XYZ file of C-alpha atoms in Angstrom:
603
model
C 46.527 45.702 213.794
C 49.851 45.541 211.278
C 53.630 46.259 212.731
C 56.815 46.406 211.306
C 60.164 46.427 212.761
C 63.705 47.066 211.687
C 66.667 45.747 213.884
C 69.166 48.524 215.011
C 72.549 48.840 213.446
C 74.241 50.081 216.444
C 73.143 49.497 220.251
C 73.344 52.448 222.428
C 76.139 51.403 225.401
C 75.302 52.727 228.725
C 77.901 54.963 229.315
C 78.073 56.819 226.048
C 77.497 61.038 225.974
C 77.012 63.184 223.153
C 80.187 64.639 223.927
C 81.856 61.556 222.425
C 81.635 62.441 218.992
C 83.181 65.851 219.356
C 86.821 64.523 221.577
C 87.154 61.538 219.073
C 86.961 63.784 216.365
C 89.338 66.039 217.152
C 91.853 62.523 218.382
C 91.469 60.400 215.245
C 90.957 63.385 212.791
C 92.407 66.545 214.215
C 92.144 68.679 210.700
C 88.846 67.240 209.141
C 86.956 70.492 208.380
C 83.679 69.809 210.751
C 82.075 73.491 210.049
C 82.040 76.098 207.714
C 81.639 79.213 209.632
C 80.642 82.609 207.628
C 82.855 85.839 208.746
C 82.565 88.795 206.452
C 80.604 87.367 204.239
C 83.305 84.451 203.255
C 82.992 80.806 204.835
C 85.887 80.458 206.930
C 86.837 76.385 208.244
C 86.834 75.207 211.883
C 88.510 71.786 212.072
C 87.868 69.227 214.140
C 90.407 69.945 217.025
C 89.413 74.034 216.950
C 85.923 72.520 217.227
C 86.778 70.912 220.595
C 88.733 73.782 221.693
C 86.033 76.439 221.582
C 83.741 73.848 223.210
C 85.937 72.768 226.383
C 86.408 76.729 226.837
C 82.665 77.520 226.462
C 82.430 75.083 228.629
C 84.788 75.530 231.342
C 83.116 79.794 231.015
C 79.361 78.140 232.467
C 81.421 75.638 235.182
C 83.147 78.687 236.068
C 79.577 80.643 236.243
C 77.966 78.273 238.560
C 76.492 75.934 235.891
C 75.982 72.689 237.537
C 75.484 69.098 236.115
C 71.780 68.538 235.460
C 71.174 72.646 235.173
C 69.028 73.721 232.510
C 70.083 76.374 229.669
C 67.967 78.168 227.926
C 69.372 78.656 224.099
C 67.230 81.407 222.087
C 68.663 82.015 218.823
C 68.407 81.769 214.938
C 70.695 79.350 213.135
C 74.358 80.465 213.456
C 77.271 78.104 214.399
C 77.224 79.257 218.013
C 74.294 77.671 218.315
C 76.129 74.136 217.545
C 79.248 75.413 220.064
C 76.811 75.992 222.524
C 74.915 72.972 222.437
C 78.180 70.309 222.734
C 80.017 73.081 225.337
C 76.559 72.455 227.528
C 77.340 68.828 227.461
C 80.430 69.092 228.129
C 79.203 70.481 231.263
C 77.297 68.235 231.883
C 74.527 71.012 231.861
C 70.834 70.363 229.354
C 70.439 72.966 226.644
C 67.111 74.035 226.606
C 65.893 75.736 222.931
C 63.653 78.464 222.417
C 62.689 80.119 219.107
C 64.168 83.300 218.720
C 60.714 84.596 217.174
C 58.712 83.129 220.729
C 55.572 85.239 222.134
C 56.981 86.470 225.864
C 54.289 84.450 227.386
C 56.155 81.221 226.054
C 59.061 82.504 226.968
C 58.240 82.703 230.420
C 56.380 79.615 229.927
C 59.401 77.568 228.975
C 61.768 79.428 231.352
C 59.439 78.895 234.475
C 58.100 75.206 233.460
C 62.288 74.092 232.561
C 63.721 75.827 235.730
C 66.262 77.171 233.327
C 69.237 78.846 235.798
C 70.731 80.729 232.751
C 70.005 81.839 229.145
C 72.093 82.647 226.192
C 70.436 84.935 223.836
C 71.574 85.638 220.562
C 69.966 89.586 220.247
C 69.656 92.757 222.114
C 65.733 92.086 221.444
C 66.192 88.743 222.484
C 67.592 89.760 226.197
C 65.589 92.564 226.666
C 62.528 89.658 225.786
C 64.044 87.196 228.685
C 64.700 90.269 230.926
C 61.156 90.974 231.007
C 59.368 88.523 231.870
C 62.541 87.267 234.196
C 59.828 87.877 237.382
C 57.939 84.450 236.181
C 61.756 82.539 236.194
C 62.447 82.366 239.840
C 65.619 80.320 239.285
C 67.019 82.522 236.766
C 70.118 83.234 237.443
C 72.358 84.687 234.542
C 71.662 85.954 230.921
C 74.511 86.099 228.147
C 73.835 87.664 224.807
C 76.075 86.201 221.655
C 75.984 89.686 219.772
C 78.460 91.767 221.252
C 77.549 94.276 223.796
C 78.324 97.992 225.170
C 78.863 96.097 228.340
C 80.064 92.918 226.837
C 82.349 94.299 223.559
C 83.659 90.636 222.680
C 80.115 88.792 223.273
C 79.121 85.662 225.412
C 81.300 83.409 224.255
C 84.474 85.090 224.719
C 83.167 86.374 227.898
C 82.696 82.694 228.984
C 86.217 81.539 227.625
C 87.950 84.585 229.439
C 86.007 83.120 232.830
C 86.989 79.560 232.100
C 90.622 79.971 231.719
C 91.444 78.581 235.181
C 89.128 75.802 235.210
C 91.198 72.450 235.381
C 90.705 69.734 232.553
C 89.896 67.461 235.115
C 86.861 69.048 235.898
C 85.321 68.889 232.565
C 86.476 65.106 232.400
C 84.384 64.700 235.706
C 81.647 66.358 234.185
C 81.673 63.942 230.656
C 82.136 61.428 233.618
C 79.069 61.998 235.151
C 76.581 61.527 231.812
C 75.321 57.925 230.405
C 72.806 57.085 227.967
C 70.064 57.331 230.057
C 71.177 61.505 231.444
C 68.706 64.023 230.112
C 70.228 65.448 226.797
C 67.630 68.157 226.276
C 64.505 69.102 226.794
C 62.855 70.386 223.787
C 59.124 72.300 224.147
C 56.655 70.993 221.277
C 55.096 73.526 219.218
C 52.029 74.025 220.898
C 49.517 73.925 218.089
C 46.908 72.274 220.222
C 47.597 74.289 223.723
C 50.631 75.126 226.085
C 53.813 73.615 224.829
C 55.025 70.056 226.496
C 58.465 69.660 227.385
C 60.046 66.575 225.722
C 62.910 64.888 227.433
C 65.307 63.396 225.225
C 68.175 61.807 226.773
C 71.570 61.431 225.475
C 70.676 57.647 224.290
C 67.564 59.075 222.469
C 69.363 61.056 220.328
C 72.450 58.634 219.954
C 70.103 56.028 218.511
C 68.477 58.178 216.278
C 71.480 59.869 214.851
C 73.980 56.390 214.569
C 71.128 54.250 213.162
C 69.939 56.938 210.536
C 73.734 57.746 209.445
C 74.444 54.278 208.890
C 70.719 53.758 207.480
C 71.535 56.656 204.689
C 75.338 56.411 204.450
C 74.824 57.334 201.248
C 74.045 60.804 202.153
C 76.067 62.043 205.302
C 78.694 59.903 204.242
C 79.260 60.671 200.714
C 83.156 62.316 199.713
C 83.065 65.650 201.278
C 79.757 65.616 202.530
C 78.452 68.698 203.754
C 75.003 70.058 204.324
C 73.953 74.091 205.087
C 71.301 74.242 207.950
C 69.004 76.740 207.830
C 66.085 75.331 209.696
C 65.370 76.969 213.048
C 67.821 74.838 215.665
C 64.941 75.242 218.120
C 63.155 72.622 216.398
C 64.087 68.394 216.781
C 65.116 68.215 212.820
C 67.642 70.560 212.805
C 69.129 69.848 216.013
C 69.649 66.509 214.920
C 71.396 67.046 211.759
C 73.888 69.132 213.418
C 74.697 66.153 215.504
C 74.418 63.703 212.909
C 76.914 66.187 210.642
C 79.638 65.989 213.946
C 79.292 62.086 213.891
C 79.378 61.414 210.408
C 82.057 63.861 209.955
C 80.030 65.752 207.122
C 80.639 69.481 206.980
C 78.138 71.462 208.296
C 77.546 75.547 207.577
C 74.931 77.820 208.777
C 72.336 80.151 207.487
C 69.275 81.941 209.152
C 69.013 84.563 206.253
C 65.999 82.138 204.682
C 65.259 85.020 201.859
C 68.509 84.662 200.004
C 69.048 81.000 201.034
C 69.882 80.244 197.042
C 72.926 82.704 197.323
C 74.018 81.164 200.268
C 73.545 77.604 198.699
C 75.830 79.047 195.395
C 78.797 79.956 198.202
C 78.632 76.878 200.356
C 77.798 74.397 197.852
C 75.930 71.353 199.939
C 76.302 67.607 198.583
C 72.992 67.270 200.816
C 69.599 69.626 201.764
C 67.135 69.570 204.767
C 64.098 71.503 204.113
C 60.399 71.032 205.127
C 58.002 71.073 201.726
C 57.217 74.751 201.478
C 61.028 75.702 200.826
C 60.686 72.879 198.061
C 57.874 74.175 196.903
C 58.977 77.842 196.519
C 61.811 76.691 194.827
C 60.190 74.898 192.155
C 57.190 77.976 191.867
C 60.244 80.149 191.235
C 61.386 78.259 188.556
C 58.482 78.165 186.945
C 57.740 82.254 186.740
C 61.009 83.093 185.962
C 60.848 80.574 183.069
C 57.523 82.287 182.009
C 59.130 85.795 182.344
C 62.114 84.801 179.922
C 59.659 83.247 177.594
C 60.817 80.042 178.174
C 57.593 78.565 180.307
C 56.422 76.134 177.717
C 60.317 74.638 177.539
C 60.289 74.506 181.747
C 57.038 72.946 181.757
C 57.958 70.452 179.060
C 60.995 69.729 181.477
C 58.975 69.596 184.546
C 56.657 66.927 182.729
C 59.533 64.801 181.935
C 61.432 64.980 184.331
C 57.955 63.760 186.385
C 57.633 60.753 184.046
C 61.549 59.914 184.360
C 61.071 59.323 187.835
C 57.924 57.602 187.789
C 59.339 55.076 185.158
C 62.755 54.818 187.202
C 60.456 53.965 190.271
C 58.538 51.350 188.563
C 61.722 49.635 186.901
C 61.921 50.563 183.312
C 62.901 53.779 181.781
C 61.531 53.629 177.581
C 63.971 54.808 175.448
C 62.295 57.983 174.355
C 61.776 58.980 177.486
C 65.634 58.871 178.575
C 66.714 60.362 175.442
C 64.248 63.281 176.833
C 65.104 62.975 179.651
C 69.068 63.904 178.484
C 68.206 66.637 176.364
C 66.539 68.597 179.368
C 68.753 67.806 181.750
C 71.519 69.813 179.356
C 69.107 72.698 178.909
C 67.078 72.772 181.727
C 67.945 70.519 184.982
C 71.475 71.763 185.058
C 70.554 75.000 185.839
C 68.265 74.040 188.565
C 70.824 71.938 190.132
C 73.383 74.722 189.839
C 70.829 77.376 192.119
C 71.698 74.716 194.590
C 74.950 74.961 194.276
C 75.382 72.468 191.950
C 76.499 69.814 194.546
C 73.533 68.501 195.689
C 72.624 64.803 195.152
C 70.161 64.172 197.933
C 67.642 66.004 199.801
C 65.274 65.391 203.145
C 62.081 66.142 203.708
C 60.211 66.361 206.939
C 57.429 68.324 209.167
C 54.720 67.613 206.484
C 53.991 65.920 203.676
C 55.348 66.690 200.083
C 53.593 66.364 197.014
C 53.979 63.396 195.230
C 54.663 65.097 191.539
C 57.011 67.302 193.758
C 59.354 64.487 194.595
C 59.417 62.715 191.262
C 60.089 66.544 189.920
C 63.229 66.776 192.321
C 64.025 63.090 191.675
C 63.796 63.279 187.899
C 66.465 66.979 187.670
C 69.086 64.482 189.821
C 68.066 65.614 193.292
C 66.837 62.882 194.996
C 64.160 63.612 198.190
C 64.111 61.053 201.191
C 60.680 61.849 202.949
C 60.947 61.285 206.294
C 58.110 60.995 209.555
C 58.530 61.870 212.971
C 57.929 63.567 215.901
C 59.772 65.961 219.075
C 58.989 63.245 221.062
C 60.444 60.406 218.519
C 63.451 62.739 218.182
C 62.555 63.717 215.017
C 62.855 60.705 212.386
C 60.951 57.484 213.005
C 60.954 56.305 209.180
C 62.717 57.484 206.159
C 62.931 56.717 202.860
C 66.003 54.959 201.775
C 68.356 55.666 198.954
C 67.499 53.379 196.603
C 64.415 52.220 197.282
C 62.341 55.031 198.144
C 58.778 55.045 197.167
C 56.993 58.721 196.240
C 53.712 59.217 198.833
C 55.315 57.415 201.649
C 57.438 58.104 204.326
C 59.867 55.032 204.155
C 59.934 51.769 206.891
C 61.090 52.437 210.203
C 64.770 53.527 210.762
C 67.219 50.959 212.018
C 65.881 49.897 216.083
C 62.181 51.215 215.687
C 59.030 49.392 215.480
C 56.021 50.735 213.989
C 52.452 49.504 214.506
C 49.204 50.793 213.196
C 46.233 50.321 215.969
C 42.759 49.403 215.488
C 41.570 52.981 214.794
C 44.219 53.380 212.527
C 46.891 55.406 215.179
C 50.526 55.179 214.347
C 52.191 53.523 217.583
C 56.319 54.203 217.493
C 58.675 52.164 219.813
C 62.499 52.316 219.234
C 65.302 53.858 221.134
C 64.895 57.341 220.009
C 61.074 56.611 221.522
C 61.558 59.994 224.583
C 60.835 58.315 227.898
C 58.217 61.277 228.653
C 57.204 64.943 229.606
C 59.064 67.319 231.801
C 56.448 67.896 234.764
C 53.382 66.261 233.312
C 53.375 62.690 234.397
C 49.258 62.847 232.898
C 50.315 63.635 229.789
C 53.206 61.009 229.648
C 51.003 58.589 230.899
C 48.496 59.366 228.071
C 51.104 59.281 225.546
C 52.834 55.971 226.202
C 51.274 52.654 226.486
C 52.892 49.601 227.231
C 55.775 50.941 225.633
C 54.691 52.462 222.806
C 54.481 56.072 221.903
C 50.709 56.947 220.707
C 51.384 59.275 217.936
C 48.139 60.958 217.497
C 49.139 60.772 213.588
C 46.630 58.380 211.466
C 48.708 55.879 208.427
C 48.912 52.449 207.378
C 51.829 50.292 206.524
C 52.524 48.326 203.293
C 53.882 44.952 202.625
C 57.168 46.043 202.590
C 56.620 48.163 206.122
C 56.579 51.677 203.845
C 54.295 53.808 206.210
C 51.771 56.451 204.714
C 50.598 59.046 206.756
C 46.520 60.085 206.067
C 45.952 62.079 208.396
C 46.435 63.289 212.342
C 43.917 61.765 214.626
C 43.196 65.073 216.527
C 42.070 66.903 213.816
C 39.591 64.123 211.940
C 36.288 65.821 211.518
C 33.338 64.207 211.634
C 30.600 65.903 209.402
C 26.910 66.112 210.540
C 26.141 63.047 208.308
C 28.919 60.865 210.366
C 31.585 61.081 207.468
C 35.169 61.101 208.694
C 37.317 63.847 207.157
C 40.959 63.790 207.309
C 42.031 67.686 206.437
C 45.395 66.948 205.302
C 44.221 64.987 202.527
C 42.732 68.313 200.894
C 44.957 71.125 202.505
C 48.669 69.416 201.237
C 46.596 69.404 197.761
C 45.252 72.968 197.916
C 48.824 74.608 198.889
C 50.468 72.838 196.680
C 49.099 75.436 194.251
C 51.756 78.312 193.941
C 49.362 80.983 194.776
C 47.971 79.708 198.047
C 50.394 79.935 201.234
C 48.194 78.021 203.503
C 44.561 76.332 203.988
C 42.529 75.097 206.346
C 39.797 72.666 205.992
C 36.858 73.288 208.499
C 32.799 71.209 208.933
C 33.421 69.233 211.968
C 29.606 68.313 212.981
C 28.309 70.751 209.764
C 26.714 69.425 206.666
C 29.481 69.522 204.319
C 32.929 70.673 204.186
C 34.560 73.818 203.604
C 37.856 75.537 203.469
C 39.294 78.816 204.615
C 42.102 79.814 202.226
C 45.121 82.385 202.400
C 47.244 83.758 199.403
C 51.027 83.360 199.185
C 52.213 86.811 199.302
C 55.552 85.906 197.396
C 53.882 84.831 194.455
C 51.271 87.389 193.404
C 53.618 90.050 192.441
C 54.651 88.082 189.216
C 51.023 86.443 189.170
C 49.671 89.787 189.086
C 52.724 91.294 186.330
C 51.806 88.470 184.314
C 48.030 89.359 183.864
C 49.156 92.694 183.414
C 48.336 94.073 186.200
C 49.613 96.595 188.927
C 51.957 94.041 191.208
C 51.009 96.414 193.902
C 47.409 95.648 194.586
C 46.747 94.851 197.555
C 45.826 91.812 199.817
C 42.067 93.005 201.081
C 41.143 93.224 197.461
C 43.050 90.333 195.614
C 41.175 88.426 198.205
C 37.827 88.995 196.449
C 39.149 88.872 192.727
C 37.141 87.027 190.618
C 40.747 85.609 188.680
C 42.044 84.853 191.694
C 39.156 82.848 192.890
C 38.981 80.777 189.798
C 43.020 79.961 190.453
C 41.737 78.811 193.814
C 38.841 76.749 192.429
C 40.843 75.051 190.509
C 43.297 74.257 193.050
C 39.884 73.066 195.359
C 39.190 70.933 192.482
C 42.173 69.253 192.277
C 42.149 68.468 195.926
C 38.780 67.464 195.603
C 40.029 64.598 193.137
C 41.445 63.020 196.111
C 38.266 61.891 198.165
C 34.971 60.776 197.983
C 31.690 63.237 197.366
C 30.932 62.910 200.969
C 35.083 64.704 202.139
C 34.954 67.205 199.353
C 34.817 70.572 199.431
C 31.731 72.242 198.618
C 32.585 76.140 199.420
C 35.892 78.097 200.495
C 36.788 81.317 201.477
C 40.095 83.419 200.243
C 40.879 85.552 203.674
C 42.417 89.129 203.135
C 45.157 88.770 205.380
C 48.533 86.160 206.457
C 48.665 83.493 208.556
C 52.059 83.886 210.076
C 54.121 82.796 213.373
C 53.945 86.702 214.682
C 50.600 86.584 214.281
C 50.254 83.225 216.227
C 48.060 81.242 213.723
C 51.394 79.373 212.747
C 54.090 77.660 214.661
C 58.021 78.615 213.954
C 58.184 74.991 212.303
C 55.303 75.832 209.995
C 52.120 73.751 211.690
C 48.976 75.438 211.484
C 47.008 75.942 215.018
C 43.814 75.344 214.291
C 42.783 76.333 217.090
C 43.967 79.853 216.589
C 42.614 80.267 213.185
C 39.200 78.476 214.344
C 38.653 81.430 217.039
C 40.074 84.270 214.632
C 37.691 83.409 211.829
C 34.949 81.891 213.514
C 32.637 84.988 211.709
C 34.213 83.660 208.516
C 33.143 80.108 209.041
C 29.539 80.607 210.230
C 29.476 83.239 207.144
C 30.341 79.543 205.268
C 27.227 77.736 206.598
C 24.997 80.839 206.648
C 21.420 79.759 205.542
């Protein structure tokens, strides 16, 4: 059994709130631009004393509507920067925000509404409410139902309708409110993903999420606390990761915008111009496979790949402590021709970059690292409110994901389980004293993850406990080995590895629909072909061999993969084989394709 610990830059005190950050903002730097908001298409500033303003009148709109301290509110929306108003004026009211994922099924809908006993929602849609209004018959307590988009009934939208209720709502009464939150008062409560069965209800209290956010700004200062820092969100706020930064970005006093239109995320990058990124791999990944084609389609693909290579190499060297000559004077030349450019479809601001929610290919980060943006991977649960460990700036090392942050302890059990304790550590489920029971131990949160842990306390994730399989001939497989391999590959979006109890192992694979267009204009072919029969192509299957191959490099005879299948359709979150933060459910795709898979160890 190994364990590392890191002692905490800053101790929680009892009576802190969330709410803190936002009032001494707004006191010891009234005009600091917190948020960039978008109106019209141009980014518009909201300083740190409008900030306050909109949230004490949000707030005073749900005292004034019944909202009591304690009361759960349900939040469904994309990222906008309501969602960030809404979230502090909640506090503020001593009321828990309760997220949901604007693109949820109605039955977890329901399931979230019922299980949180939330006594209002704010939607952000007209398809949204009508979604909460129907299934409002399994949400007993369910009181009230606002909808951010403006209205026939509602012209000016929620949160003018709230402010317009609030107006005669004394100060005093949001001061009692503030007054009546500590450390230990229930923040949020924040519904995990659900790839293995219903979603659990984390509760994360107000200290949680203070410990997580003060120890990692101070732990990467660097980043959120760089000259006009500023960072555009545009992961789903529903999710730990993103909910955090937008607290972290109020405490730090970084400038936060906000973006759900994830198709054209590079334009928005170009207007808002980030000194930092938050992304989970596949957005890195896209990026870089759209360099690459549109590098081949100007002719230029032997010039990017010469780049990518050295750029690769830079890193590697930097890493190791010695940069040759030859290699830096490379290095120069492409970063004039070729890493410029790459930095500029950023925005040509950005320095830093974190990664979370799965693991990023090594060559990946050393790629990023080596063009001058430099990726911090990061682990961590819902239930660890989000980061646990993170690579620091400098001294980050490519395949991990960093020590523990400041005030967490990390030990690796007997079986090789990654055991978290720290005060961002959640203190249990909402309603399911079994489960809590199950998943802390004598203190220490039982990640269901599988890693190890350097000498220097670097932690290395191989695998998730849950999902080893065990092969007919008693060989344990980790799947994430092989799948993070396989989808690395730009045509693949996603993989699965399957063989628990079979003979050997296998894989079930699905194409990236982004990428065959060019894939296809490139062979000369019609970009227009569709899915059912790209999925038998014999070109296409030797692109996916190759990427088995690779992945194959990776274990012993025994874990590799001896057959695969390319499936003729998408494995998406409407379709339920994917969560909204990108984790496959196996257990979805295991009952969808179970003809597939027998087909795989068919006699």
């Amino acid at each position: 059994m190994r364990e590392f610990s890191v002692e905490p830059l800053y101790e929680v005190p009892a009576q802190a709130n969330l709410t803190d950050f936002v009032h001494r903002n707004a006191e010891e730097a009234p005009g600091h631009v917190s948020f960039g908001r978008k109106a019209d298409g141009v980014w518009q500033d909201v300083t740190a004393r409008q900030f306050l303003d909109e949230v004490t009148a949000v707030a005073r709109g749900l005292v004034a509507a019944g909202i009591e301290p304690g009361d759960r509110v349900a939040i469904m929306s994309r990222t906008r920067y309501e969602w960030s108003l809404l979230d502090f004026a909640a506090w503020e009211a001593g009321a828990v925000p309760v997220p949901v994922y604007e693109t949820s099924s109605a039955e977890q809908v329901a399931w979230i509404l019922a299980d949180s006993g939330a006594v209002a929602a704010i939607t952000e849609t007209a398809a949204n409410t009508a979604l909460v209004e129907s299934v409002r018959d399994r949400a007993p307590v369910l009181r009230r139902v606002w909808q951010i988009e403006h209205t026939t009934e509602d012209p000016a939208g929620a949160l003018a309708v709230l402010a317009a209720a609030g107006s005669e709502v004394p100060d005093a009464v949001l001061a009692e409110r503030r007054a009546t939150l500590g450390a230990e008062s229930t923040a949020t409560i924040i519904y995990t993903s659900g790839t293995t069965g219903r979603p659990k209800g984390c509760v994360l209290t107000h200290g949680n999420l203070i410990a997580e956010v003060v120890n990692v700004v101070g732990y990467l200062t660097t980043v959120f606390r760089a000259e006009e820092a500023s960072t555009l969100l545009f992961l789903p706020m529903a999710h730990v990761f993103a909910r955090v930064i937008h607290i972290g970005t109020v405490y730090s006093r970084a400038k936060l915008g906000h973006s759900s239109d994830t198709k054209d995320i590079v334009a928005e990058f170009a207007s808002f111009r980030p000194t930092f990124i938050l992304a989970v791999p596949r957005v890195f990944e896209k990026v870089y496979n759209a360099s690459s084609q549109r590098a081949q389609s100007d002719g230029k693909g032997r010039i990017f790949d010469a780049a990518a290579a050295t750029a690769v190499a830079w890193s590697r060297a930097r890493e190791a402590g010695k940069v040759p000559a030859t290699l830096g004077l490379k290095h120069k030349v492409f970063d004039r021709l070729v890493y410029a450019k790459l930095r500029a479809a950023l925005g040509g601001q950005a320095t830093h970059a974190i990664s979370g929610g799965a693991p990023l290919g090594e060559r990946l980060i050393h790629f990023y690292r080596g063009i001058g943006l430099f990726i911090s991977e990061g682990y961590g649960l819902t239930e660890t409110t989000a980061a646990a460990t993170v690579n620091p700036y400098p001294g980050a090392k490519a395949g991990t994901v960093g020590p523990p942050i400041p005030g967490t302890s990390i030990r690796i059990a007997e079986d090789g389980e990654i055991l978290v304790k720290g005060g961002e550590v959640f203190g249990g489920y909402w309603n399911n004293e079994t489960a809590t029971k199950e998943a802390i131990v004598d203190g220490w949160f039982h990640t269901g993850d599988l890693g190890a842990l350097d000498e220097d306390g670097y932690l290395s994730i191989t695998g998730r406990k849950k999902e080893l399989l065990v092969t007919a001939g008693g060989k344990n497989v980790a799947p994430a080995v092989l799948e993070d391999r396989i989808n690395a590959h730009p045509l693949i979006a996603q993989s699965m590895v399957v063989g628990d109890q079979q003979p050997f192992i296998a894989a079930l694979v699905t194409l990236d629909p982004d990428a065959l267009p060019f894939w296809l204009e490139q062979q000369g072919r019609d970009k227009a072909t569709p899915l059912e029969q790209l999925a038998a192509d014999p070109a296409i299957l030797a692109e996916v061999e190759v990427a088995v191959g690779r992945a194959n490099k990776a274990v012993s005879k025994a874990e590799s993969i001896r057959k695969f299948k390319v499936l003729p359709t998408e494995w998406t979150v409407e379709g339920g084989q994917i969560t909204p933060s990108l984790k496959l459910k196996r257990h979805v795709v295991m009952e969808q394709e179970r003809a597939e898979i027998d087909a795989l160890y068919a006699k």
